Each structure stands twice: as structure tokens, then as C-alpha cells.
Short mmCIF file of C-alpha atoms and ligand atoms in Angstrom, two decimals:
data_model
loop_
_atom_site.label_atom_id
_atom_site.label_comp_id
_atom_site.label_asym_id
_atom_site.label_seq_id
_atom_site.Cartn_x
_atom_site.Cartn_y
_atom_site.Cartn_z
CA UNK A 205 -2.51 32.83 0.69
CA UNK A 206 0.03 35.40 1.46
CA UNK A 207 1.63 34.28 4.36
CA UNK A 208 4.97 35.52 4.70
CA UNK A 209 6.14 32.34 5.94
CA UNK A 210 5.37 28.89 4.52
CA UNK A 211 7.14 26.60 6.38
CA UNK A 212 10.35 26.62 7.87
CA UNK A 213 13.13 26.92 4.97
CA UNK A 214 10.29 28.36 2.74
CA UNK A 215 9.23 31.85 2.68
CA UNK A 216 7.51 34.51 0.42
CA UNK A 217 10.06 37.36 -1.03
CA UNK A 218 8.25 40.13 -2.61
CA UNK A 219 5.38 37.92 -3.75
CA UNK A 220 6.93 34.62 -4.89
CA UNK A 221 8.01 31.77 -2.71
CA UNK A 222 11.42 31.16 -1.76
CA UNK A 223 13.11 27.94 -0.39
CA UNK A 224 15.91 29.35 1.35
CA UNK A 225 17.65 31.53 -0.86
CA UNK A 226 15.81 30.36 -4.24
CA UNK A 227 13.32 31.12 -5.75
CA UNK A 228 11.06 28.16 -6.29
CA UNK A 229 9.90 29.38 -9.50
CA UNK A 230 13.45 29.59 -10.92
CA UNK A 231 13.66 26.05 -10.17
CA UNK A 232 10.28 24.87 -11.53
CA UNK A 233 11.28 26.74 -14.39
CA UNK A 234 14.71 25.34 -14.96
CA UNK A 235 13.71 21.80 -13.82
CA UNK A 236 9.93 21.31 -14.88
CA UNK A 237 7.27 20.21 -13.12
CA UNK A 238 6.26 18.07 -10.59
CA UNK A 239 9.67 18.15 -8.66
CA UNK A 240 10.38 18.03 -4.77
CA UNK A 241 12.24 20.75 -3.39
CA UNK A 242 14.31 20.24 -0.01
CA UNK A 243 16.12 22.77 2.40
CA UNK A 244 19.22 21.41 3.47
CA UNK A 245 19.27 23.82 6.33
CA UNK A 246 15.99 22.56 7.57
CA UNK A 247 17.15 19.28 7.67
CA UNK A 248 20.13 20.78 9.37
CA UNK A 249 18.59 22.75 11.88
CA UNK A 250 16.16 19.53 12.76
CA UNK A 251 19.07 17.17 13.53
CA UNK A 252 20.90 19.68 15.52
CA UNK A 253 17.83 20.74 17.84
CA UNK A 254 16.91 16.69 18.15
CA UNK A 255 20.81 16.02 18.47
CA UNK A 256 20.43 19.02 21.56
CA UNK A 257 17.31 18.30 23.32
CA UNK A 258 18.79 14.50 24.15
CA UNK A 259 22.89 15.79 24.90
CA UNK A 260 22.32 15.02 28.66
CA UNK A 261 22.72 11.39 27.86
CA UNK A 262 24.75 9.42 25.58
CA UNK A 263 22.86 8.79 22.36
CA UNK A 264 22.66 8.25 18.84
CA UNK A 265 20.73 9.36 16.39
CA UNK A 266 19.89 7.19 13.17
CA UNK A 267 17.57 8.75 10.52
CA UNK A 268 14.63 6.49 9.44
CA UNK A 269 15.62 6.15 5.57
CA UNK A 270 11.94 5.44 4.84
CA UNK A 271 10.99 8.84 5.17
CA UNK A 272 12.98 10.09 2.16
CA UNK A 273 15.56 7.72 1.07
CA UNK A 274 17.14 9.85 -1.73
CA UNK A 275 20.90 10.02 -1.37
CA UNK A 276 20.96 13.76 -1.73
CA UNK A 277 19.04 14.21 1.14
CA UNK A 278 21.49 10.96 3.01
CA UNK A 279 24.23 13.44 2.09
CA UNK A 280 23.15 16.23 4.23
CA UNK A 281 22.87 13.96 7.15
CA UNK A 282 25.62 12.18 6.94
CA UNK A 283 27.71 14.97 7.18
CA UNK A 284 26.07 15.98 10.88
CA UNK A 285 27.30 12.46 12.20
CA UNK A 286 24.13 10.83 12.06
CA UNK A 287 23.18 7.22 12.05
CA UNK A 288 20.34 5.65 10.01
CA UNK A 289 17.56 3.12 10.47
CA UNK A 290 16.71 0.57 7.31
CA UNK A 291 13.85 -1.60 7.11
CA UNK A 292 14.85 -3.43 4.03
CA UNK A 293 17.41 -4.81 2.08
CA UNK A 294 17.25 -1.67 -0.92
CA UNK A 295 17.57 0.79 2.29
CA UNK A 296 20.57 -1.07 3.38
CA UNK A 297 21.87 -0.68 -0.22
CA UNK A 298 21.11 2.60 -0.41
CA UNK A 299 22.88 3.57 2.87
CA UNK A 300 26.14 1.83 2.44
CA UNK A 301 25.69 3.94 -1.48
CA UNK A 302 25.40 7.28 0.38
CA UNK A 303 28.53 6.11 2.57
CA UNK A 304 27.44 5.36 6.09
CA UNK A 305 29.95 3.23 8.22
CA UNK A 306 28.12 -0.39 8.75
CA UNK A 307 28.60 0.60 12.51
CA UNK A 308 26.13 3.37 11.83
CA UNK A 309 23.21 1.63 10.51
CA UNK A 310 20.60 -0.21 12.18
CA UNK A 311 17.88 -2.54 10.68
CA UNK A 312 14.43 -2.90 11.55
CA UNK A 313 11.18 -4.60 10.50
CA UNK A 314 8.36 -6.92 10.80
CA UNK A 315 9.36 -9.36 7.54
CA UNK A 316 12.91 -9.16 6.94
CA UNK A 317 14.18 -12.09 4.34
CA UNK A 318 16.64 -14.31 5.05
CA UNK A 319 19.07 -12.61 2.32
CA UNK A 320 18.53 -9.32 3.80
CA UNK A 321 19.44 -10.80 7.36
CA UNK A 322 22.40 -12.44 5.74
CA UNK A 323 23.45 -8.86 3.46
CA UNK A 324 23.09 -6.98 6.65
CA UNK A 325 25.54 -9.55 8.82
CA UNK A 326 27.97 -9.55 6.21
CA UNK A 327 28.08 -5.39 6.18
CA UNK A 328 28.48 -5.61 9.96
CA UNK A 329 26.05 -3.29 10.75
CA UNK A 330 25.61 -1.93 14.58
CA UNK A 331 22.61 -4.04 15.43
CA UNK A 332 19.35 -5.85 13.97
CA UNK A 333 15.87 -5.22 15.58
CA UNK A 334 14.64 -8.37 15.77
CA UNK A 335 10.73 -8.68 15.77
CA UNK A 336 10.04 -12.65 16.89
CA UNK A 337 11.71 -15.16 18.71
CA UNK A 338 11.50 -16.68 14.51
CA UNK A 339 13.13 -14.22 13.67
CA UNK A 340 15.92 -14.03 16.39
CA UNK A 341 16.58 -17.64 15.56
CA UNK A 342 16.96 -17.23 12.01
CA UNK A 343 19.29 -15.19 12.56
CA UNK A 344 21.32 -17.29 15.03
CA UNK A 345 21.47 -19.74 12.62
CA UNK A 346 22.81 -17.42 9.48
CA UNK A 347 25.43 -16.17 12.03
CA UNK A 348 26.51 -19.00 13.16
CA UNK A 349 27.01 -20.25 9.36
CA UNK A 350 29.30 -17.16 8.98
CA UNK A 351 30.76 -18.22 12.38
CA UNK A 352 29.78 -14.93 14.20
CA UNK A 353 27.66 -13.24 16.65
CA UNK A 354 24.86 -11.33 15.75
CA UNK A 355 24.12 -8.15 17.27
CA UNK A 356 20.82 -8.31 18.11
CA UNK A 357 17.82 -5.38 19.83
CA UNK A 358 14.35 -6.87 20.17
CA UNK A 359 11.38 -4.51 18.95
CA UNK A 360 9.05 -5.03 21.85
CA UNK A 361 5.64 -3.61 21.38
CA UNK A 362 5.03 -1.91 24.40
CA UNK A 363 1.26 -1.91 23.53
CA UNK A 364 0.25 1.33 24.27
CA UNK A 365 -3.05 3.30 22.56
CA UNK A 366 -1.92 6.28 20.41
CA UNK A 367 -3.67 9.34 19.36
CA UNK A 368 -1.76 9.25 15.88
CA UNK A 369 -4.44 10.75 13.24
CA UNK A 370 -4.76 8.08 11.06
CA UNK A 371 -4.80 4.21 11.91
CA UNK A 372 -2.18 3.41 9.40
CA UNK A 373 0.33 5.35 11.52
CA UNK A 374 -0.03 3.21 14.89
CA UNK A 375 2.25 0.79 15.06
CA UNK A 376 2.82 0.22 19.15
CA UNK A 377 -0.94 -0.71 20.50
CA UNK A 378 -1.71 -4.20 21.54
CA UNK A 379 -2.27 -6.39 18.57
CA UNK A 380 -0.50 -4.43 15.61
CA UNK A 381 1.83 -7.10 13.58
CA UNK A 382 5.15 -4.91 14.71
CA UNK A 383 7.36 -5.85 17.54
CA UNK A 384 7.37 -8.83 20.15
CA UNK A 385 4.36 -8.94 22.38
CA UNK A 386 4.78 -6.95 25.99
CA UNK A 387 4.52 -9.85 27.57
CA UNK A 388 6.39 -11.76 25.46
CA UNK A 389 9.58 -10.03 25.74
CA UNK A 390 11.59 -11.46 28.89
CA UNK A 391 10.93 -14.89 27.31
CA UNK A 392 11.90 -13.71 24.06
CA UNK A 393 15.22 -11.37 25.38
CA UNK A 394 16.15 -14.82 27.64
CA UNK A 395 16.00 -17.22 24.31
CA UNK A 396 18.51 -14.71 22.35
CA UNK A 397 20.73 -14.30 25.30
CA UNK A 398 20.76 -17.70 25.55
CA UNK A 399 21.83 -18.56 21.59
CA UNK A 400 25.21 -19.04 20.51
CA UNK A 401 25.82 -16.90 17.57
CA UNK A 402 23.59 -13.78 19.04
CA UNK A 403 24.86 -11.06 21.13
CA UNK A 404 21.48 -9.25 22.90
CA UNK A 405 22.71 -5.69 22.62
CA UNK A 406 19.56 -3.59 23.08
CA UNK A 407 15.48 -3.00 23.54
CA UNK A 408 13.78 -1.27 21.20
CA UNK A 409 10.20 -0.26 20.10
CA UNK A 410 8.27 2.19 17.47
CA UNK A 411 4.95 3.67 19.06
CA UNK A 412 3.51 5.07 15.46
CA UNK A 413 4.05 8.35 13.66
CA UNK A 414 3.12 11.84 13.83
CA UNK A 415 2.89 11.33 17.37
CA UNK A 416 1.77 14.90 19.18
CA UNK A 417 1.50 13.32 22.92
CA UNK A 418 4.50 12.87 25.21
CA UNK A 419 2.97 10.22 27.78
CA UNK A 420 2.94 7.54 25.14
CA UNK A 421 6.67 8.10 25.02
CA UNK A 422 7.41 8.17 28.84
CA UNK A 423 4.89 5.32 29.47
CA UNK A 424 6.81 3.15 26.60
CA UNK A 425 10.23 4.23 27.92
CA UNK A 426 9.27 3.04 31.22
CA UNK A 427 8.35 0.01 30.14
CA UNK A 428 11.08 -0.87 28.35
CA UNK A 429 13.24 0.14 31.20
CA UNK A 430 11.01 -2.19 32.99
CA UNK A 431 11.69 -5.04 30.81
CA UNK A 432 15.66 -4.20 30.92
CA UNK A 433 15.23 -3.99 34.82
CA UNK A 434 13.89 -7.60 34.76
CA UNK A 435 16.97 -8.82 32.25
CA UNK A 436 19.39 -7.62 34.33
CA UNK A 437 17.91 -9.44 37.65
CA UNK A 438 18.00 -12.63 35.95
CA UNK A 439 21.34 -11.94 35.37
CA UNK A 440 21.32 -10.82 31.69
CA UNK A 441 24.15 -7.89 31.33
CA UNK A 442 24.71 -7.85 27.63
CA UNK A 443 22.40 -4.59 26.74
CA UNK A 444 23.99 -1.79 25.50
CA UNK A 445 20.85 -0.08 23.98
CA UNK A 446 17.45 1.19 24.38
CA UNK A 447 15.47 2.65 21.28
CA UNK A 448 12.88 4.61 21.58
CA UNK A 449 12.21 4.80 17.28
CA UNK A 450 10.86 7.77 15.78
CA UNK A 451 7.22 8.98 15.63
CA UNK A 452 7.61 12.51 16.74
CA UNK A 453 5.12 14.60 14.86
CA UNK A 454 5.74 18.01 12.92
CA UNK A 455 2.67 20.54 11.88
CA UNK A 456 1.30 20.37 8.58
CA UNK A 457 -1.96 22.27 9.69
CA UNK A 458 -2.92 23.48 13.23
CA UNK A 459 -1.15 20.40 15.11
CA UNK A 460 1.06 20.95 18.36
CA UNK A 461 4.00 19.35 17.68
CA UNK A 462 5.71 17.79 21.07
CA UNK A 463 7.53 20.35 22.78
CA UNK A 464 11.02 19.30 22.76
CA UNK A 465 12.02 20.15 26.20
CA UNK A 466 8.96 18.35 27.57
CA UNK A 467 9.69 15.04 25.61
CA UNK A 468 13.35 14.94 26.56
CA UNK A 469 12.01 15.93 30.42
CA UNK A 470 10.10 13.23 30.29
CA UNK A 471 12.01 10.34 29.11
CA UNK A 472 15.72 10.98 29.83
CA UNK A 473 15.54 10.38 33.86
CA UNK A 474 14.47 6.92 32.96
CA UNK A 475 16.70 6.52 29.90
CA UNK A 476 20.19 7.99 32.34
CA UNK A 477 18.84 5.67 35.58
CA UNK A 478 19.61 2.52 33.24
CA UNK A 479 22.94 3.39 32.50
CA UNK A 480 22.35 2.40 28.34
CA UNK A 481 22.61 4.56 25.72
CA UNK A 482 20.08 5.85 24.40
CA UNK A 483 18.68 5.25 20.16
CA UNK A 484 16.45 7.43 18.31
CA UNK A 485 14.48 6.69 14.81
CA UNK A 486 13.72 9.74 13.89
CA UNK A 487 12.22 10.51 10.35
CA UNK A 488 9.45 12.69 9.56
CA UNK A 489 10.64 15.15 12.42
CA UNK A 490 13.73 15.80 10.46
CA UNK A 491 12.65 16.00 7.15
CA UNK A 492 8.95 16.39 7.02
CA UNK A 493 8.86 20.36 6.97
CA UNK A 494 12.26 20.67 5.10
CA UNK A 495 10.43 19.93 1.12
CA UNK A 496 7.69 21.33 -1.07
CA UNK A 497 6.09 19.67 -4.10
CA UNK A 498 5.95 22.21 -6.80
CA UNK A 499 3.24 21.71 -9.63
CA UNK A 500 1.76 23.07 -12.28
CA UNK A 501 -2.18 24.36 -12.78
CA UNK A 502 -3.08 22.20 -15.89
CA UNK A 503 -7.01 23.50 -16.37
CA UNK A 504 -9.86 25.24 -14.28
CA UNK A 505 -13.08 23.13 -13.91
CA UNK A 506 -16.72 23.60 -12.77
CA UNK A 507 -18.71 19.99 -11.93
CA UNK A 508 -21.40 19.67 -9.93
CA UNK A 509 -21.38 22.91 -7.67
CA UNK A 510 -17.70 22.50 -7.09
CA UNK A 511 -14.72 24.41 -8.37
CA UNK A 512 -12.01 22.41 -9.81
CA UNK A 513 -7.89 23.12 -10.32
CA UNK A 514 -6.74 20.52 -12.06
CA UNK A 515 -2.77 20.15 -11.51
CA UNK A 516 0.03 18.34 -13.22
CA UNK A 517 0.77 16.49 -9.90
CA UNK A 518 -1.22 14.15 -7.44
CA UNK A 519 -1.44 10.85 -5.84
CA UNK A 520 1.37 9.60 -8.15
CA UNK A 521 3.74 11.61 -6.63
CA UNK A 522 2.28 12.60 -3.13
CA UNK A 523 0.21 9.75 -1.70
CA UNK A 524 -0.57 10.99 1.71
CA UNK A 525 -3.74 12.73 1.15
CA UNK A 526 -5.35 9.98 -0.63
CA UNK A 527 -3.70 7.02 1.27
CA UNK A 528 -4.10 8.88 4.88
CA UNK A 529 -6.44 11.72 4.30
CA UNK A 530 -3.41 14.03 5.47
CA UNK A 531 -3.47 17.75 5.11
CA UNK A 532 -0.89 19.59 3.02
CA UNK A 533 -1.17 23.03 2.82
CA UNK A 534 -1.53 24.48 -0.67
CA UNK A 535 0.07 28.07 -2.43
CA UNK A 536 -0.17 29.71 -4.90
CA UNK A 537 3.54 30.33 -6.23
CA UNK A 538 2.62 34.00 -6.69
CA UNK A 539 -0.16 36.25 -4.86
CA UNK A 540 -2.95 35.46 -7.15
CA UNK A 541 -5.79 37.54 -4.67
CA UNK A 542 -9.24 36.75 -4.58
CA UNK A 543 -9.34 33.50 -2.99
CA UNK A 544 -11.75 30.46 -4.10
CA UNK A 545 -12.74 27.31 -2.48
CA UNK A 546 -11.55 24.53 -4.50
CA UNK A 547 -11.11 21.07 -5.19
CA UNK A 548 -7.16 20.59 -5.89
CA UNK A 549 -6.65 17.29 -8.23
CA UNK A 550 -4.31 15.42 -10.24
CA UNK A 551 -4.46 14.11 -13.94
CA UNK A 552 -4.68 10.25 -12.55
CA UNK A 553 -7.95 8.50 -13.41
CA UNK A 554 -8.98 7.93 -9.56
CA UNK A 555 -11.38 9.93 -8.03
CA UNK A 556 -9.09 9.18 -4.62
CA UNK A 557 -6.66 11.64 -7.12
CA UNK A 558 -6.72 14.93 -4.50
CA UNK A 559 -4.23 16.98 -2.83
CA UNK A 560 -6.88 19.24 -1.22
CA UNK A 561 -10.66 19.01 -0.87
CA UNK A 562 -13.02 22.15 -0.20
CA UNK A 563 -9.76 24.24 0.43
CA UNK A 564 -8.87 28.25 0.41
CA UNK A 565 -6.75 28.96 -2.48
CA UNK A 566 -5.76 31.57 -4.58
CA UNK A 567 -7.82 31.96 -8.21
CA UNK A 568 -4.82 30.16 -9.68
CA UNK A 569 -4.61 30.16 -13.97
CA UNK A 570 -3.25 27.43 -16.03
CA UNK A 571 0.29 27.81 -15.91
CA UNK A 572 0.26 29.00 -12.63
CA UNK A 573 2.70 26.98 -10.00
CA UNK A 574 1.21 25.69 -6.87
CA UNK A 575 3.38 24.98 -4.00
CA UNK A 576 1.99 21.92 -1.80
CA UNK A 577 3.97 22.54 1.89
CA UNK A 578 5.12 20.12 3.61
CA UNK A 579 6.27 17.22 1.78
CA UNK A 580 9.58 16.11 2.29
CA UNK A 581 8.49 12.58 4.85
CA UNK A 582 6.72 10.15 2.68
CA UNK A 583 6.13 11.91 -0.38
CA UNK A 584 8.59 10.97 -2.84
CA UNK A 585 9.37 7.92 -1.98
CA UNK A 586 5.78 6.48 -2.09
CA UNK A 587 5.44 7.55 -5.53
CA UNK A 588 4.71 5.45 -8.07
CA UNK A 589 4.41 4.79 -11.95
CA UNK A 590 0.60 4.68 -11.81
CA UNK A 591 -1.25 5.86 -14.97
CA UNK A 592 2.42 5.46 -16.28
CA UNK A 593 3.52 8.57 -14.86
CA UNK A 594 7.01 9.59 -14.61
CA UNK A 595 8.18 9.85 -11.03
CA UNK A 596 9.17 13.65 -10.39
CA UNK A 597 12.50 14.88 -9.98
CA UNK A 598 14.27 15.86 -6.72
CA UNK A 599 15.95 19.36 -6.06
CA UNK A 600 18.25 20.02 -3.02
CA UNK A 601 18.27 23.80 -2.28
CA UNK A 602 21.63 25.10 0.10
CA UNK A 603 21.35 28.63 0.65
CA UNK A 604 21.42 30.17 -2.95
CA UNK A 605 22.86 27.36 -4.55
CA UNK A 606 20.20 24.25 -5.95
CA UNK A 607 21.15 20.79 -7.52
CA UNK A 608 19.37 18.07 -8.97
CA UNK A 609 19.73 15.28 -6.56
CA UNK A 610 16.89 12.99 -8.57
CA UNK A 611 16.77 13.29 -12.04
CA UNK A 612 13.07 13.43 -13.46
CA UNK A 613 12.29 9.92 -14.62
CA UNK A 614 12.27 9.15 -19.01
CA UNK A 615 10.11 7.36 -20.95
CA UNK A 616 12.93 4.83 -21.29
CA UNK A 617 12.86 3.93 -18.13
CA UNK A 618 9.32 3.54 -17.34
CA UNK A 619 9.57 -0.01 -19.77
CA UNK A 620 12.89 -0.75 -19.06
CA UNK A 621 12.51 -3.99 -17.10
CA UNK A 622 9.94 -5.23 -19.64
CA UNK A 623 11.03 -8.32 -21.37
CA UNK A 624 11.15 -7.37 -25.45
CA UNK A 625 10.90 -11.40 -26.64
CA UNK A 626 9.44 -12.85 -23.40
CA UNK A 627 10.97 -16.79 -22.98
CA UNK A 628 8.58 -19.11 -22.52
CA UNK A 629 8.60 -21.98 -20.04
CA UNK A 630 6.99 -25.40 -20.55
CA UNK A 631 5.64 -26.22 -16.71
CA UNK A 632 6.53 -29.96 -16.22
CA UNK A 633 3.07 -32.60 -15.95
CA UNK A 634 1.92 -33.20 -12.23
CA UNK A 635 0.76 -36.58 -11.07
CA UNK A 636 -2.51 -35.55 -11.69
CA UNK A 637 -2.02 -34.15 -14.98
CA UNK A 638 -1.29 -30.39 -13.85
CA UNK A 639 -2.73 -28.83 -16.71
CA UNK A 640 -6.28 -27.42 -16.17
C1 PLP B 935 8.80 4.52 10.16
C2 PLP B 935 9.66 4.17 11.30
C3 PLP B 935 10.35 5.16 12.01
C4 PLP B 935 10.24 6.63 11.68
O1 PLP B 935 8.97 7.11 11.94
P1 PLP B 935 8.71 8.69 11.83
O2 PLP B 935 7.28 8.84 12.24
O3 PLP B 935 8.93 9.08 10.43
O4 PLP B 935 9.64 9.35 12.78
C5 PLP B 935 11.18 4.77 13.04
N1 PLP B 935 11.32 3.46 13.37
C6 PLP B 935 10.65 2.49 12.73
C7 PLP B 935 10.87 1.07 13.12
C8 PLP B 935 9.80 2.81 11.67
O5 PLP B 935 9.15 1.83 11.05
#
């Protein structure tokens, strides 16, 4: 593949790949193998065109840490201004770490603990997106025990059906766990206005990800507009917000992305004729084309009719083509001519172990580097320790400058949590006699 142009942030410079204004082989060399590689400018240049597109209203834009949660990558956002979204207590950790104001985080999702609720109250964060009336009332009650109101958005689901191209990506259709019922929601918004220690502040809902369709977007606007419409006739005037989450989709193959100017068209006459301010989630869109996974070419194998690379990377570290059957596009790190159709694996014992199945790729050599496009949203952080792997290191490339901004895990700390004498505990006798 000899494309001059990769992906955005990544291009080809007289044969080898480049992110931005390094080579990629430089830092494969100098760092080893698997490792991540993020443009900062990409990230950059995503912000600012989302941070653009929705200027004719008052907004705010908070990152979805779950994307890519390392604080390198936090860094480069938080220096734009933006917000960010956490869906658990570690992202909430990890935020206040990378040195976001409380007032600029948000916290979302469907099973949030009662010591998360309680560790995000006492940060004083903007606002909680509350997913049941349980919920809401939980945390009433930790509020009130810290004397305090709670700022409090409630996920609705607006319940609309998605085109997203895998099922594990919806998250707004009727019947998904996410978000209060449709229905639901005027009963649900009336019970938190009506609780002490709660202040309703907002609306809020998450269609799914990789979206490529506008209407879901306007449709789901509307009806949360609908909803606040409702609120405010029964006399509830405490919203502030409506959040419209993330989900908007970025090419990793042939997809159409949403046009920008179409999406805000579509959704900022209703957001401005409710006078609130609008929230967005975004995460994939802004960091999704901005990283590469760089491997290695551990062996070539014939099996059965099909052509093998076997590389030093795979589901450990990326996850999405096994988990969603996503499409990353694959390089070779230098021309290598005389493309093959191949099988691209990893070294984990899983036959699920692919990054690429029947795919176009150069007649790549052991030692080779491959370059997988593409990777920056929900690649590292869904890696794992599987096989015992070590998870890869992270690079941040600004201009011609790179920096380690994950250090390549050690053996050390693969069995660090293990307990070397484990302590035994006698389990006391049941009635019954317990023991079995
Ligand atoms: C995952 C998630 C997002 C971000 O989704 P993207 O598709 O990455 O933009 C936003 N909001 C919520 C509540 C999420 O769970």
C-alpha cells in the first residue's frame, strides 16, 4: 500500500510512514514494539473543528475519557479548554490526575457505585448523569449526608434504531440497559426536581457510536427538547443543560463520516429555541484517527490455502477487530511491492487473535513494521494482560518532537498484585454446618 496519505496526522515521506513530523520507524526503533503512536495535532485539529461547527450556541465540550484515557493524550486536551465525560470512579481519578477543574467533568453511566457517587460529590464536579429514578435517589440521599445539592442530568434513552455497524455500539434503541426509559422521563425529571438534596440541571442521552446518520441525532435532540418543553410547563425551571453525548463516527475504511455542517444544521435550531446550553460527549471523533499501532512481522505462514503474517501485536493490545469485527487498515512501514492477500494475526493462542482477515498487504518479512491505522479510540485502553502479555507502550508525537507518555509495561508488574504468602481465612460454621 503506497498511499501517500494514511490517515490524517500520518503520511508516507519518501517511502516510510510519518506521524507528523516523525518517522514512525525511528520511534518503533527507539521504543520497541507494539506501541501506540498519537498526533497531537490531530487531536488538535478535531476539537477545534467540533469546538467550530457548534460556536452558534453556547456549549461545552467534554471528551469521553473512555476512548483513550492516557494522561498524555488528557494533556493535549486540556490545554484547548475542554471538558471531559467519566463513567467510573478510575476515570474520575484519572481526570482530576491530568488536572481538570471538578467544574469541568461530568459523570455518566449505567452502574455507578455508591463510593463513586460519593468521590464524585465530594470533587464537586459540574453534574452527574443519572440513569434511574434508583439511582437519582441514591444520590439524594449521599448529598444530603454531606448536606448538599447534587447536580443532577438524567440520561434519557430516547429509543431510537441506529445504523451503528456493530450491535455492541447501540446504546439509545428501546430496550438497551442505558438511560431512563422515553417514557419514563417526565416522571423521573419530576421525582429529582422534587428531592431535597438534588438540583435537576440538565437532559442528556448517548445514541451509540460510530454513528454515520444525522436524523438519529435531530430526532433524539427533538425529543429531548420535547421532554424539556414538558418540564418547563409543569413548572420545572431548574435545567441548565442538554447533552447530546458522543457517537459521531470517523472512517476507518470506506465510511461517510457525518458531515459536520449538516449535523450542526440539523440540531442547533432546536438546541438555541430552548435557550440551554448545549453538552457534547465526544470521543472517538476526536481521537479515533489521531493514533497508529505499530508492530512487528514475527514469521510468514502457509495453512490451509491461506497466507499467514504472524505479528508481535493483536487482540491483546487492539481488541476491536476481534471484539467488533472492525476494520483497521493495515501498512506496511516501508513499500514492500508485490502485494499478497493475507491473514494478519497475533502471537495469542485464540483463533479470534486477527487484526485483518483476507486483506491486501504488502509481502512484508520478519522484521518488517506494520502500521495498523486508525487506532487511537478504544485500542489501548481495552488492552489487556491476556496470554500474560505486556500492555504496549504509548508515544505522543508533536510536530518533530515524540515522548513516551505510557511506558511499556515490565515483567514486574504483570505479578505485582499477586499475594507472595497468601493469608488464609477460616470461614466461620453456618447453622447448617456451612462446610460442603
Ligand atoms: C462511550 C460514550 C461516549 C463517547 O462515544 P464515542 O462514540 O466515542 O463518541 C459518550 N457518552 C457516553 C455516555 C458514552 O458511554
Amino acid at each position: 500500500m503506497g498511499q501517500g496519505v494514511l490517515s490524517t496526522g500520518f503520511t508516507r515521506v519518501d517511502g516510510v510512514l510519518y506521524c507528523e513530523g516523525v518517522s514512525l520507524e525511528l520511534i518503533a526503533s527507539e521504543v520497541g514494539t507494539p506501541v501506540y503512536v498519537y498526533s497531537a495535532e490531530t487531536i488538535r485539529d478535531r476539537y477545534r473543528r467540533l469546538d467550530r461547527i457548534l460556536s452558534p450556541v453556547p456549549h461545552r465540550i467534554h471528551y469521553t475519557l473512555k476512548a483513550n484515557s492516557s494522561r498524555g493524550v488528557l494533556a493535549v486536551l486540556k490545554d484547548l479548554g475542554a471538558g471531559v465525560d467519566v463513567v467510573s470512579g478510575g476515570e474520575l481519578q484519572r481526570a482530576l490526575l491530568a488536572g481538570f477543574a471538578p467544574s469541568d467533568i461530568i459523570f455518566g453511566g449505567v452502574g455507578k457505585t455508591r463510593r463513586e457517587l460519593a468521590a464524585a460529590l465530594d470533587a464537586g464536579i459540574l453534574l452527574i448523569n443519572a440513569e434511574s429514578e434508583a439511582e437519582i435517589r441514591l444520590i439524594d440521599a449521599l448529598a444530603g449526608e454531606r448536606e448538599i445539592r447534587a447536580p443532577v442530568s438524567i440520561r434519557v434513552n430516547p429509543e431510537i434504531t441506529l445504523d451503528a455497524p456493530h450491535d455492541y455500539i447501540k446504546t439509545g434503541g428501546k430496550g438497551h440497559k442505558f438511560g431512563v426509559p422515553f417514557d419514563d422521563a417526565v416522571h423521573v425529571a419530576e421525582v429529582a426536581a422534587g428531592l431535597n438534596h438534588v438540583d435537576l440541571v440538565g437532559l442528556d442521552m448517548h445514541l451509540g457510536s460510530q454513528l454515520s446518520r444525522i436524523d438519529p441525532y435531530r430526532e433524539g435532540t427533538e425529543r429531548l427538547a420535547s421532554i424539556f418543553a414538558e418540564l418547563t410547563k409543569r413548572g420545572i425551571d431548574s435545567l441548565r443543560y442538554l447533552d447530546i453525548g458522543g457517537g459521531l463516527g470517523v472512517r476507518y475504511d470506506t465510511e461517510q463520516p457525518p458531515d459536520l455542517q449538516r449535523f450542526a444544521a440539523a440540531i442547533l435550531p432546536t438546541v438555541t429555541a430552548t435557550g440551554l446550553q448545549l453538552i457534547m460527549e465526544p470521543g472517538r471523533f476526536i481521537v479515533g484517527n489521531a493514533g497508529a499501532l505499530v508492530g512487528r512481522v514475527l514469521y510468514r505462514k502457509h495453512s490451509g490455502g491461506k497466507d499467514y503474517v504472524i505479528v508481535d501485536t493483536g487482540m491483546t493490545e487492539l481488541l476491536r477487530p476481534s471484539h467488533y469485527g472492525a476494520f483497521h487498515r493495515i501498512s506496511a512501514m516501508r513499500d514492500r511491492g508485490d502485494a499478497r492477500q493475507v491473514d494478519v494475526v497475533g502471537p495469542v493462542c485464540e483463533s479470534g487473535d486477527f487484526l485483518a482477515l483476507d486483506r491486501e498487504l504488502d509481502d512484508v518479512q520478519p522484521g518488517d513494521y506494520i502500521v495498523v491505522a486508525d487506532t487511537g479510540a478504544y485500542g489501548y485502553v481495552m488492552a489487556s494482560n491476556y496470554n500474560s502479555r505486556l500492555r504496549p507502550a504509548e508515544v505522543m508525537v508533536d510536530g518533530d518532537r515524540f515522548a513516551v507518555i505510557t511506558a511499556r509495561e515490565s515483567l514486574a508488574d504483570l505479578t505485582r498484585l499477586e499475594v507472595d504468602a497468601p493469608e488464609w481465612h477460616v470461614a466461620a460454621a453456618t447453622i447448617d454446618g456451612g462446610g460442603r
